[in-house]
Coordinates of C-alpha atoms in Angstrom, one line a residue:
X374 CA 146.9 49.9 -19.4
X375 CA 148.4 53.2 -19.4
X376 CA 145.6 54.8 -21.9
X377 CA 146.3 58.4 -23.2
X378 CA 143.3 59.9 -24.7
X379 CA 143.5 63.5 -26.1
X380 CA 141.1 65.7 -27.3
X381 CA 141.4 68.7 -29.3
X382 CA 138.9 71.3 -30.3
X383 CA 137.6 72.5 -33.3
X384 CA 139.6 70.4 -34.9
X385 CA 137.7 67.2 -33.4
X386 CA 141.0 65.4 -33.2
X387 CA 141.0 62.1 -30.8
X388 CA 144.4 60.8 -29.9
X389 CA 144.5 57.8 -28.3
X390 CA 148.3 56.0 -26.8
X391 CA 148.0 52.4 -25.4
X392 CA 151.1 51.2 -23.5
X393 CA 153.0 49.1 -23.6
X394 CA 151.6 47.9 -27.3
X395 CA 152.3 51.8 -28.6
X396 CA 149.5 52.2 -30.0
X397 CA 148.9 55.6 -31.7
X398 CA 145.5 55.9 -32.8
X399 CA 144.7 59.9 -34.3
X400 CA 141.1 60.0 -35.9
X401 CA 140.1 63.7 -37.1
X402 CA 136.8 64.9 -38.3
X403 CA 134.9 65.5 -40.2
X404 CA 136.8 63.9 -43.1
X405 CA 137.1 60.7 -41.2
X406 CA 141.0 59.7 -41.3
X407 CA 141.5 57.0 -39.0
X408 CA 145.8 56.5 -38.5
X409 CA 147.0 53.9 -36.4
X410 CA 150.3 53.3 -36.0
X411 CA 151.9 50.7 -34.1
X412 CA 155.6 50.1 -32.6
X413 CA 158.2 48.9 -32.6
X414 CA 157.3 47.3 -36.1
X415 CA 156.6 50.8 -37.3
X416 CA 153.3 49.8 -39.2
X417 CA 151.4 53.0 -40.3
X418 CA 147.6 52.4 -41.5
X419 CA 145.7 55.3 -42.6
X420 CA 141.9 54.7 -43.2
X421 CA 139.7 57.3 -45.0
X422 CA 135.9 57.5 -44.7
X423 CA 133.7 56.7 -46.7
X424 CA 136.0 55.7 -49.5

């Protein structure tokens, strides 16, 4: 499935790439944002915690 996960620290950032679907998933913490972004229709959803 070709699944990228990257982790980065302090920042608690969480990057996950799913091919072929190019899935970009970034969630950072602690304020929650959850972006997704998927190609080639170049839809960009940002989700916020707990609003």
């Amino acid at each position: 499935a070709d699944i990228i996960q990257t982790t980065t620290e302090p920042a608690d950032i969480i990057q996950t790439t799913t091919e072929p679907a190019d899935i970009i998933q970034t969630t950072t913490e602690p304020a929650d944002i959850i972006q997704t972004t998927t190609e080639p229709a170049d839809i960009i959803q940002t989700t916020t915690e707990p609003a």
